[in-house]
Amino acid sequence: MPLKKKIKIKEARLGGRLLGQAIKEGDSYTIRINAKHATEKSRLNTVVHEALHVGDFDLTEAHVRKLTSVVTEVLWREGYRRISK
């Protein structure tokens, strides 16, 4: 099934301990990722977490956290990593 949502991922300075944020802007979405993640796995975790919010904003935070941990661990074990530009 093709993705119908337009999603941009941007690195941003986020306040406090905030690692990511999903924002709906009309028909598109922006995922803002804190540029100061300690590890690549932590960054992947945040991207997955915010993508799940974009997929369904009605999910509870607890449900998103549970799904995030499973998806992140599976992707990490399979060797998925960000390609540096």
PDB file of N, CA and C in Angstrom:
ATOM      1  N   MET A   1       0.838  -1.169   0.000  1.00  0.00           N
ATOM      2  CA  MET A   1       0.000   0.000   0.000  1.00  0.00           C
ATOM      3  C   MET A   1       0.890   1.242   0.000  1.00  0.00           C
ATOM      4  N   PRO A   2       0.717   2.140  -0.969  1.00  0.00           N
ATOM      5  CA  PRO A   2       1.559   3.340  -1.031  1.00  0.00           C
ATOM      6  C   PRO A   2       1.232   4.314   0.088  1.00  0.00           C
ATOM      7  N   LEU A   3       2.252   5.013   0.548  1.00  0.00           N
ATOM      8  CA  LEU A   3       2.096   6.020   1.595  1.00  0.00           C
ATOM      9  C   LEU A   3       1.427   7.251   1.003  1.00  0.00           C
ATOM     10  N   LYS A   4       0.316   7.648   1.571  1.00  0.00           N
ATOM     11  CA  LYS A   4      -0.427   8.795   1.054  1.00  0.00           C
ATOM     12  C   LYS A   4      -0.099  10.086   1.786  1.00  0.00           C
ATOM     13  N   LYS A   5       0.600   9.982   2.893  1.00  0.00           N
ATOM     14  CA  LYS A   5       0.937  11.164   3.677  1.00  0.00           C
ATOM     15  C   LYS A   5       2.308  11.690   3.268  1.00  0.00           C
ATOM     16  N   LYS A   6       2.437  12.999   3.174  1.00  0.00           N
ATOM     17  CA  LYS A   6       3.734  13.619   2.930  1.00  0.00           C
ATOM     18  C   LYS A   6       4.379  13.846   4.283  1.00  0.00           C
ATOM     19  N   ILE A   7       5.577  13.270   4.452  1.00  0.00           N
ATOM     20  CA  ILE A   7       6.259  13.347   5.744  1.00  0.00           C
ATOM     21  C   ILE A   7       7.670  13.878   5.528  1.00  0.00           C
ATOM     22  N   LYS A   8       8.019  14.931   6.267  1.00  0.00           N
ATOM     23  CA  LYS A   8       9.382  15.470   6.252  1.00  0.00           C
ATOM     24  C   LYS A   8      10.007  15.187   7.611  1.00  0.00           C
ATOM     25  N   ILE A   9      11.280  14.835   7.599  1.00  0.00           N
ATOM     26  CA  ILE A   9      12.015  14.662   8.857  1.00  0.00           C
ATOM     27  C   ILE A   9      13.089  15.734   8.897  1.00  0.00           C
ATOM     28  N   LYS A  10      13.084  16.504   9.982  1.00  0.00           N
ATOM     29  CA  LYS A  10      14.046  17.596  10.131  1.00  0.00           C
ATOM     30  C   LYS A  10      14.734  17.485  11.482  1.00  0.00           C
ATOM     31  N   GLU A  11      16.023  17.735  11.492  1.00  0.00           N
ATOM     32  CA  GLU A  11      16.727  17.845  12.767  1.00  0.00           C
ATOM     33  C   GLU A  11      16.487  19.250  13.300  1.00  0.00           C
ATOM     34  N   ALA A  12      16.254  19.345  14.595  1.00  0.00           N
ATOM     35  CA  ALA A  12      15.927  20.636  15.194  1.00  0.00           C
ATOM     36  C   ALA A  12      16.424  20.675  16.633  1.00  0.00           C
ATOM     37  N   ARG A  13      16.543  21.861  17.148  1.00  0.00           N
ATOM     38  CA  ARG A  13      16.849  22.032  18.568  1.00  0.00           C
ATOM     39  C   ARG A  13      15.519  22.001  19.301  1.00  0.00           C
ATOM     40  N   LEU A  14      15.357  20.997  20.127  1.00  0.00           N
ATOM     41  CA  LEU A  14      14.120  20.858  20.889  1.00  0.00           C
ATOM     42  C   LEU A  14      14.432  21.116  22.352  1.00  0.00           C
ATOM     43  N   GLY A  15      13.524  21.746  23.026  1.00  0.00           N
ATOM     44  CA  GLY A  15      13.753  22.130  24.410  1.00  0.00           C
ATOM     45  C   GLY A  15      13.715  20.977  25.387  1.00  0.00           C
ATOM     46  N   GLY A  16      14.419  21.158  26.478  1.00  0.00           N
ATOM     47  CA  GLY A  16      14.412  20.189  27.575  1.00  0.00           C
ATOM     48  C   GLY A  16      14.902  18.813  27.158  1.00  0.00           C
ATOM     49  N   ARG A  17      14.180  17.793  27.596  1.00  0.00           N
ATOM     50  CA  ARG A  17      14.559  16.410  27.303  1.00  0.00           C
ATOM     51  C   ARG A  17      13.818  15.851  26.102  1.00  0.00           C
ATOM     52  N   LEU A  18      13.121  16.718  25.367  1.00  0.00           N
ATOM     53  CA  LEU A  18      12.338  16.301  24.214  1.00  0.00           C
ATOM     54  C   LEU A  18      13.260  15.782  23.106  1.00  0.00           C
ATOM     55  N   LEU A  19      13.020  14.551  22.652  1.00  0.00           N
ATOM     56  CA  LEU A  19      13.855  13.945  21.616  1.00  0.00           C
ATOM     57  C   LEU A  19      13.223  14.007  20.237  1.00  0.00           C
ATOM     58  N   GLY A  20      11.903  14.148  20.182  1.00  0.00           N
ATOM     59  CA  GLY A  20      11.229  14.204  18.896  1.00  0.00           C
ATOM     60  C   GLY A  20       9.841  14.775  19.036  1.00  0.00           C
ATOM     61  N   GLN A  21       9.269  15.108  17.868  1.00  0.00           N
ATOM     62  CA  GLN A  21       7.952  15.719  17.867  1.00  0.00           C
ATOM     63  C   GLN A  21       7.331  15.496  16.488  1.00  0.00           C
ATOM     64  N   ALA A  22       6.069  15.071  16.449  1.00  0.00           N
ATOM     65  CA  ALA A  22       5.335  14.915  15.198  1.00  0.00           C
ATOM     66  C   ALA A  22       4.309  16.032  15.110  1.00  0.00           C
ATOM     67  N   ILE A  23       4.316  16.731  13.974  1.00  0.00           N
ATOM     68  CA  ILE A  23       3.446  17.880  13.792  1.00  0.00           C
ATOM     69  C   ILE A  23       2.654  17.718  12.507  1.00  0.00           C
ATOM     70  N   LYS A  24       1.332  17.888  12.598  1.00  0.00           N
ATOM     71  CA  LYS A  24       0.485  17.860  11.412  1.00  0.00           C
ATOM     72  C   LYS A  24       0.364  19.273  10.885  1.00  0.00           C
ATOM     73  N   GLU A  25       0.623  19.426   9.579  1.00  0.00           N
ATOM     74  CA  GLU A  25       0.557  20.738   8.932  1.00  0.00           C
ATOM     75  C   GLU A  25      -0.298  20.603   7.678  1.00  0.00           C
ATOM     76  N   GLY A  26      -1.584  20.784   7.809  1.00  0.00           N
ATOM     77  CA  GLY A  26      -2.483  20.599   6.673  1.00  0.00           C
ATOM     78  C   GLY A  26      -2.526  19.132   6.277  1.00  0.00           C
ATOM     79  N   ASP A  27      -2.144  18.848   5.036  1.00  0.00           N
ATOM     80  CA  ASP A  27      -2.132  17.473   4.541  1.00  0.00           C
ATOM     81  C   ASP A  27      -0.777  16.799   4.689  1.00  0.00           C
ATOM     82  N   SER A  28       0.185  17.485   5.283  1.00  0.00           N
ATOM     83  CA  SER A  28       1.524  16.911   5.435  1.00  0.00           C
ATOM     84  C   SER A  28       1.917  16.883   6.909  1.00  0.00           C
ATOM     85  N   TYR A  29       3.009  16.199   7.168  1.00  0.00           N
ATOM     86  CA  TYR A  29       3.498  16.030   8.537  1.00  0.00           C
ATOM     87  C   TYR A  29       4.985  16.344   8.583  1.00  0.00           C
ATOM     88  N   THR A  30       5.418  16.878   9.692  1.00  0.00           N
ATOM     89  CA  THR A  30       6.838  17.085   9.933  1.00  0.00           C
ATOM     90  C   THR A  30       7.212  16.360  11.212  1.00  0.00           C
ATOM     91  N   ILE A  31       8.263  15.568  11.114  1.00  0.00           N
ATOM     92  CA  ILE A  31       8.830  14.922  12.299  1.00  0.00           C
ATOM     93  C   ILE A  31      10.103  15.687  12.616  1.00  0.00           C
ATOM     94  N   ARG A  32      10.135  16.292  13.795  1.00  0.00           N
ATOM     95  CA  ARG A  32      11.324  17.026  14.236  1.00  0.00           C
ATOM     96  C   ARG A  32      12.098  16.120  15.185  1.00  0.00           C
ATOM     97  N   ILE A  33      13.380  15.944  14.905  1.00  0.00           N
ATOM     98  CA  ILE A  33      14.254  15.075  15.680  1.00  0.00           C
ATOM     99  C   ILE A  33      15.331  15.916  16.338  1.00  0.00           C
ATOM    100  N   ASN A  34      15.504  15.728  17.644  1.00  0.00           N
ATOM    101  CA  ASN A  34      16.568  16.424  18.358  1.00  0.00           C
ATOM    102  C   ASN A  34      17.908  15.981  17.790  1.00  0.00           C
ATOM    103  N   ALA A  35      18.735  16.920  17.408  1.00  0.00           N
ATOM    104  CA  ALA A  35      20.022  16.628  16.792  1.00  0.00           C
ATOM    105  C   ALA A  35      21.033  16.050  17.785  1.00  0.00           C
ATOM    106  N   LYS A  36      20.719  16.059  19.057  1.00  0.00           N
ATOM    107  CA  LYS A  36      21.687  15.647  20.072  1.00  0.00           C
ATOM    108  C   LYS A  36      21.392  14.280  20.679  1.00  0.00           C
ATOM    109  N   HIS A  37      21.068  13.299  19.852  1.00  0.00           N
ATOM    110  CA  HIS A  37      20.887  11.939  20.360  1.00  0.00           C
ATOM    111  C   HIS A  37      22.245  11.352  20.742  1.00  0.00           C
ATOM    112  N   ALA A  38      22.267  10.581  21.799  1.00  0.00           N
ATOM    113  CA  ALA A  38      23.522   9.992  22.280  1.00  0.00           C
ATOM    114  C   ALA A  38      24.012   8.887  21.356  1.00  0.00           C
ATOM    115  N   THR A  39      23.086   8.150  20.747  1.00  0.00           N
ATOM    116  CA  THR A  39      23.474   7.023  19.881  1.00  0.00           C
ATOM    117  C   THR A  39      22.578   6.978  18.644  1.00  0.00           C
ATOM    118  N   GLU A  40      23.032   6.247  17.630  1.00  0.00           N
ATOM    119  CA  GLU A  40      22.223   6.048  16.431  1.00  0.00           C
ATOM    120  C   GLU A  40      20.976   5.233  16.753  1.00  0.00           C
ATOM    121  N   LYS A  41      21.070   4.292  17.672  1.00  0.00           N
ATOM    122  CA  LYS A  41      19.905   3.498  18.041  1.00  0.00           C
ATOM    123  C   LYS A  41      18.856   4.370  18.711  1.00  0.00           C
ATOM    124  N   SER A  42      19.285   5.309  19.524  1.00  0.00           N
ATOM    125  CA  SER A  42      18.361   6.237  20.163  1.00  0.00           C
ATOM    126  C   SER A  42      17.649   7.093  19.117  1.00  0.00           C
ATOM    127  N   ARG A  43      18.383   7.531  18.104  1.00  0.00           N
ATOM    128  CA  ARG A  43      17.786   8.328  17.031  1.00  0.00           C
ATOM    129  C   ARG A  43      16.760   7.501  16.265  1.00  0.00           C
ATOM    130  N   LEU A  44      17.120   6.247  15.943  1.00  0.00           N
ATOM    131  CA  LEU A  44      16.187   5.348  15.260  1.00  0.00           C
ATOM    132  C   LEU A  44      14.918   5.177  16.085  1.00  0.00           C
ATOM    133  N   ASN A  45      15.085   4.995  17.383  1.00  0.00           N
ATOM    134  CA  ASN A  45      13.951   4.848  18.288  1.00  0.00           C
ATOM    135  C   ASN A  45      13.026   6.060  18.191  1.00  0.00           C
ATOM    136  N   THR A  46      13.590   7.243  18.163  1.00  0.00           N
ATOM    137  CA  THR A  46      12.788   8.459  18.084  1.00  0.00           C
ATOM    138  C   THR A  46      12.083   8.572  16.744  1.00  0.00           C
ATOM    139  N   VAL A  47      12.769   8.248  15.657  1.00  0.00           N
ATOM    140  CA  VAL A  47      12.142   8.303  14.333  1.00  0.00           C
ATOM    141  C   VAL A  47      10.958   7.336  14.266  1.00  0.00           C
ATOM    142  N   VAL A  48      11.143   6.113  14.742  1.00  0.00           N
ATOM    143  CA  VAL A  48      10.058   5.125  14.750  1.00  0.00           C
ATOM    144  C   VAL A  48       8.904   5.626  15.614  1.00  0.00           C
ATOM    145  N   HIS A  49       9.220   6.127  16.794  1.00  0.00           N
ATOM    146  CA  HIS A  49       8.202   6.618  17.726  1.00  0.00           C
ATOM    147  C   HIS A  49       7.338   7.702  17.074  1.00  0.00           C
ATOM    148  N   GLU A  50       7.982   8.692  16.493  1.00  0.00           N
ATOM    149  CA  GLU A  50       7.238   9.804  15.892  1.00  0.00           C
ATOM    150  C   GLU A  50       6.500   9.354  14.642  1.00  0.00           C
ATOM    151  N   ALA A  51       7.064   8.421  13.876  1.00  0.00           N
ATOM    152  CA  ALA A  51       6.376   7.892  12.697  1.00  0.00           C
ATOM    153  C   ALA A  51       5.099   7.163  13.097  1.00  0.00           C
ATOM    154  N   LEU A  52       5.114   6.471  14.220  1.00  0.00           N
ATOM    155  CA  LEU A  52       3.903   5.810  14.701  1.00  0.00           C
ATOM    156  C   LEU A  52       2.831   6.833  15.069  1.00  0.00           C
ATOM    157  N   HIS A  53       3.235   7.939  15.649  1.00  0.00           N
ATOM    158  CA  HIS A  53       2.270   9.009  15.935  1.00  0.00           C
ATOM    159  C   HIS A  53       1.654   9.521  14.634  1.00  0.00           C
ATOM    160  N   VAL A  54       2.481   9.737  13.609  1.00  0.00           N
ATOM    161  CA  VAL A  54       1.968  10.197  12.320  1.00  0.00           C
ATOM    162  C   VAL A  54       1.008   9.163  11.740  1.00  0.00           C
ATOM    163  N   GLY A  55       1.345   7.900  11.892  1.00  0.00           N
ATOM    164  CA  GLY A  55       0.490   6.840  11.380  1.00  0.00           C
ATOM    165  C   GLY A  55      -0.877   6.815  12.029  1.00  0.00           C
ATOM    166  N   ASP A  56      -0.929   7.149  13.323  1.00  0.00           N
ATOM    167  CA  ASP A  56      -2.205   7.147  14.042  1.00  0.00           C
ATOM    168  C   ASP A  56      -2.086   8.020  15.285  1.00  0.00           C
ATOM    169  N   PHE A  57      -2.509   9.270  15.176  1.00  0.00           N
ATOM    170  CA  PHE A  57      -2.419  10.214  16.295  1.00  0.00           C
ATOM    171  C   PHE A  57      -3.314   9.815  17.463  1.00  0.00           C
ATOM    172  N   ASP A  58      -4.227   8.867  17.247  1.00  0.00           N
ATOM    173  CA  ASP A  58      -5.137   8.451  18.315  1.00  0.00           C
ATOM    174  C   ASP A  58      -4.538   7.400  19.252  1.00  0.00           C
ATOM    175  N   LEU A  59      -3.394   6.825  18.886  1.00  0.00           N
ATOM    176  CA  LEU A  59      -2.760   5.834  19.763  1.00  0.00           C
ATOM    177  C   LEU A  59      -2.319   6.510  21.061  1.00  0.00           C
ATOM    178  N   THR A  60      -2.456   5.800  22.170  1.00  0.00           N
ATOM    179  CA  THR A  60      -1.978   6.352  23.438  1.00  0.00           C
ATOM    180  C   THR A  60      -0.453   6.361  23.441  1.00  0.00           C
ATOM    181  N   GLU A  61       0.100   7.216  24.258  1.00  0.00           N
ATOM    182  CA  GLU A  61       1.558   7.287  24.370  1.00  0.00           C
ATOM    183  C   GLU A  61       2.128   5.949  24.840  1.00  0.00           C
ATOM    184  N   ALA A  62       1.449   5.280  25.749  1.00  0.00           N
ATOM    185  CA  ALA A  62       1.911   3.976  26.237  1.00  0.00           C
ATOM    186  C   ALA A  62       1.938   2.950  25.104  1.00  0.00           C
ATOM    187  N   HIS A  63       0.917   2.950  24.258  1.00  0.00           N
ATOM    188  CA  HIS A  63       0.875   2.013  23.132  1.00  0.00           C
ATOM    189  C   HIS A  63       1.988   2.319  22.130  1.00  0.00           C
ATOM    190  N   VAL A  64       2.201   3.605  21.847  1.00  0.00           N
ATOM    191  CA  VAL A  64       3.272   4.006  20.930  1.00  0.00           C
ATOM    192  C   VAL A  64       4.623   3.565  21.477  1.00  0.00           C
ATOM    193  N   ARG A  65       4.863   3.749  22.780  1.00  0.00           N
ATOM    194  CA  ARG A  65       6.140   3.341  23.376  1.00  0.00           C
ATOM    195  C   ARG A  65       6.354   1.841  23.250  1.00  0.00           C
ATOM    196  N   LYS A  66       5.309   1.062  23.481  1.00  0.00           N
ATOM    197  CA  LYS A  66       5.413  -0.396  23.390  1.00  0.00           C
ATOM    198  C   LYS A  66       5.739  -0.826  21.958  1.00  0.00           C
ATOM    199  N   LEU A  67       5.005  -0.294  20.983  1.00  0.00           N
ATOM    200  CA  LEU A  67       5.269  -0.625  19.581  1.00  0.00           C
ATOM    201  C   LEU A  67       6.656  -0.161  19.141  1.00  0.00           C
ATOM    202  N   THR A  68       7.043   1.018  19.603  1.00  0.00           N
ATOM    203  CA  THR A  68       8.348   1.577  19.251  1.00  0.00           C
ATOM    204  C   THR A  68       9.483   0.653  19.676  1.00  0.00           C
ATOM    205  N   SER A  69       9.415   0.140  20.892  1.00  0.00           N
ATOM    206  CA  SER A  69      10.505  -0.710  21.382  1.00  0.00           C
ATOM    207  C   SER A  69      10.633  -1.982  20.556  1.00  0.00           C
ATOM    208  N   VAL A  70       9.503  -2.554  20.143  1.00  0.00           N
ATOM    209  CA  VAL A  70       9.540  -3.780  19.334  1.00  0.00           C
ATOM    210  C   VAL A  70      10.098  -3.484  17.943  1.00  0.00           C
ATOM    211  N   VAL A  71       9.552  -2.473  17.277  1.00  0.00           N
ATOM    212  CA  VAL A  71       9.976  -2.156  15.906  1.00  0.00           C
ATOM    213  C   VAL A  71      11.449  -1.741  15.873  1.00  0.00           C
ATOM    214  N   THR A  72      11.858  -0.900  16.811  1.00  0.00           N
ATOM    215  CA  THR A  72      13.255  -0.452  16.852  1.00  0.00           C
ATOM    216  C   THR A  72      14.203  -1.626  17.048  1.00  0.00           C
ATOM    217  N   GLU A  73      13.884  -2.515  17.957  1.00  0.00           N
ATOM    218  CA  GLU A  73      14.761  -3.659  18.223  1.00  0.00           C
ATOM    219  C   GLU A  73      14.862  -4.578  17.006  1.00  0.00           C
ATOM    220  N   VAL A  74      13.741  -4.817  16.339  1.00  0.00           N
ATOM    221  CA  VAL A  74      13.763  -5.668  15.137  1.00  0.00           C
ATOM    222  C   VAL A  74      14.611  -5.025  14.049  1.00  0.00           C
ATOM    223  N   LEU A  75      14.402  -3.740  13.775  1.00  0.00           N
ATOM    224  CA  LEU A  75      15.186  -3.052  12.746  1.00  0.00           C
ATOM    225  C   LEU A  75      16.667  -3.034  13.092  1.00  0.00           C
ATOM    226  N   TRP A  76      16.999  -2.788  14.355  1.00  0.00           N
ATOM    227  CA  TRP A  76      18.390  -2.722  14.784  1.00  0.00           C
ATOM    228  C   TRP A  76      19.072  -4.085  14.620  1.00  0.00           C
ATOM    229  N   ARG A  77      18.396  -5.146  15.041  1.00  0.00           N
ATOM    230  CA  ARG A  77      18.964  -6.498  14.905  1.00  0.00           C
ATOM    231  C   ARG A  77      19.156  -6.894  13.447  1.00  0.00           C
ATOM    232  N   GLU A  78      18.322  -6.358  12.571  1.00  0.00           N
ATOM    233  CA  GLU A  78      18.440  -6.652  11.139  1.00  0.00           C
ATOM    234  C   GLU A  78      19.487  -5.768  10.448  1.00  0.00           C
ATOM    235  N   GLY A  79      20.100  -4.887  11.211  1.00  0.00           N
ATOM    236  CA  GLY A  79      21.201  -4.087  10.679  1.00  0.00           C
ATOM    237  C   GLY A  79      20.821  -2.772  10.040  1.00  0.00           C
ATOM    238  N   TYR A  80      19.586  -2.317  10.246  1.00  0.00           N
ATOM    239  CA  TYR A  80      19.188  -1.053   9.666  1.00  0.00           C
ATOM    240  C   TYR A  80      19.884   0.097  10.370  1.00  0.00           C
ATOM    241  N   ARG A  81      20.548   0.934   9.568  1.00  0.00           N
ATOM    242  CA  ARG A  81      21.268   2.088  10.079  1.00  0.00           C
ATOM    243  C   ARG A  81      21.069   3.251   9.110  1.00  0.00           C
ATOM    244  N   ARG A  82      21.222   4.458   9.609  1.00  0.00           N
ATOM    245  CA  ARG A  82      21.125   5.641   8.773  1.00  0.00           C
ATOM    246  C   ARG A  82      22.369   5.749   7.912  1.00  0.00           C
ATOM    247  N   ILE A  83      22.190   6.078   6.658  1.00  0.00           N
ATOM    248  CA  ILE A  83      23.319   6.296   5.748  1.00  0.00           C
ATOM    249  C   ILE A  83      23.709   7.764   5.857  1.00  0.00           C
ATOM    250  N   SER A  84      24.967   8.021   6.185  1.00  0.00           N
ATOM    251  CA  SER A  84      25.432   9.406   6.294  1.00  0.00           C
ATOM    252  C   SER A  84      25.448  10.056   4.934  1.00  0.00           C
ATOM    253  N   LYS A  85      25.082  11.326   4.909  1.00  0.00           N
ATOM    254  CA  LYS A  85      25.060  12.072   3.640  1.00  0.00           C
ATOM    255  C   LYS A  85      26.448  12.531   3.275  1.00  0.00           C
TER     256      LYS A  85
END
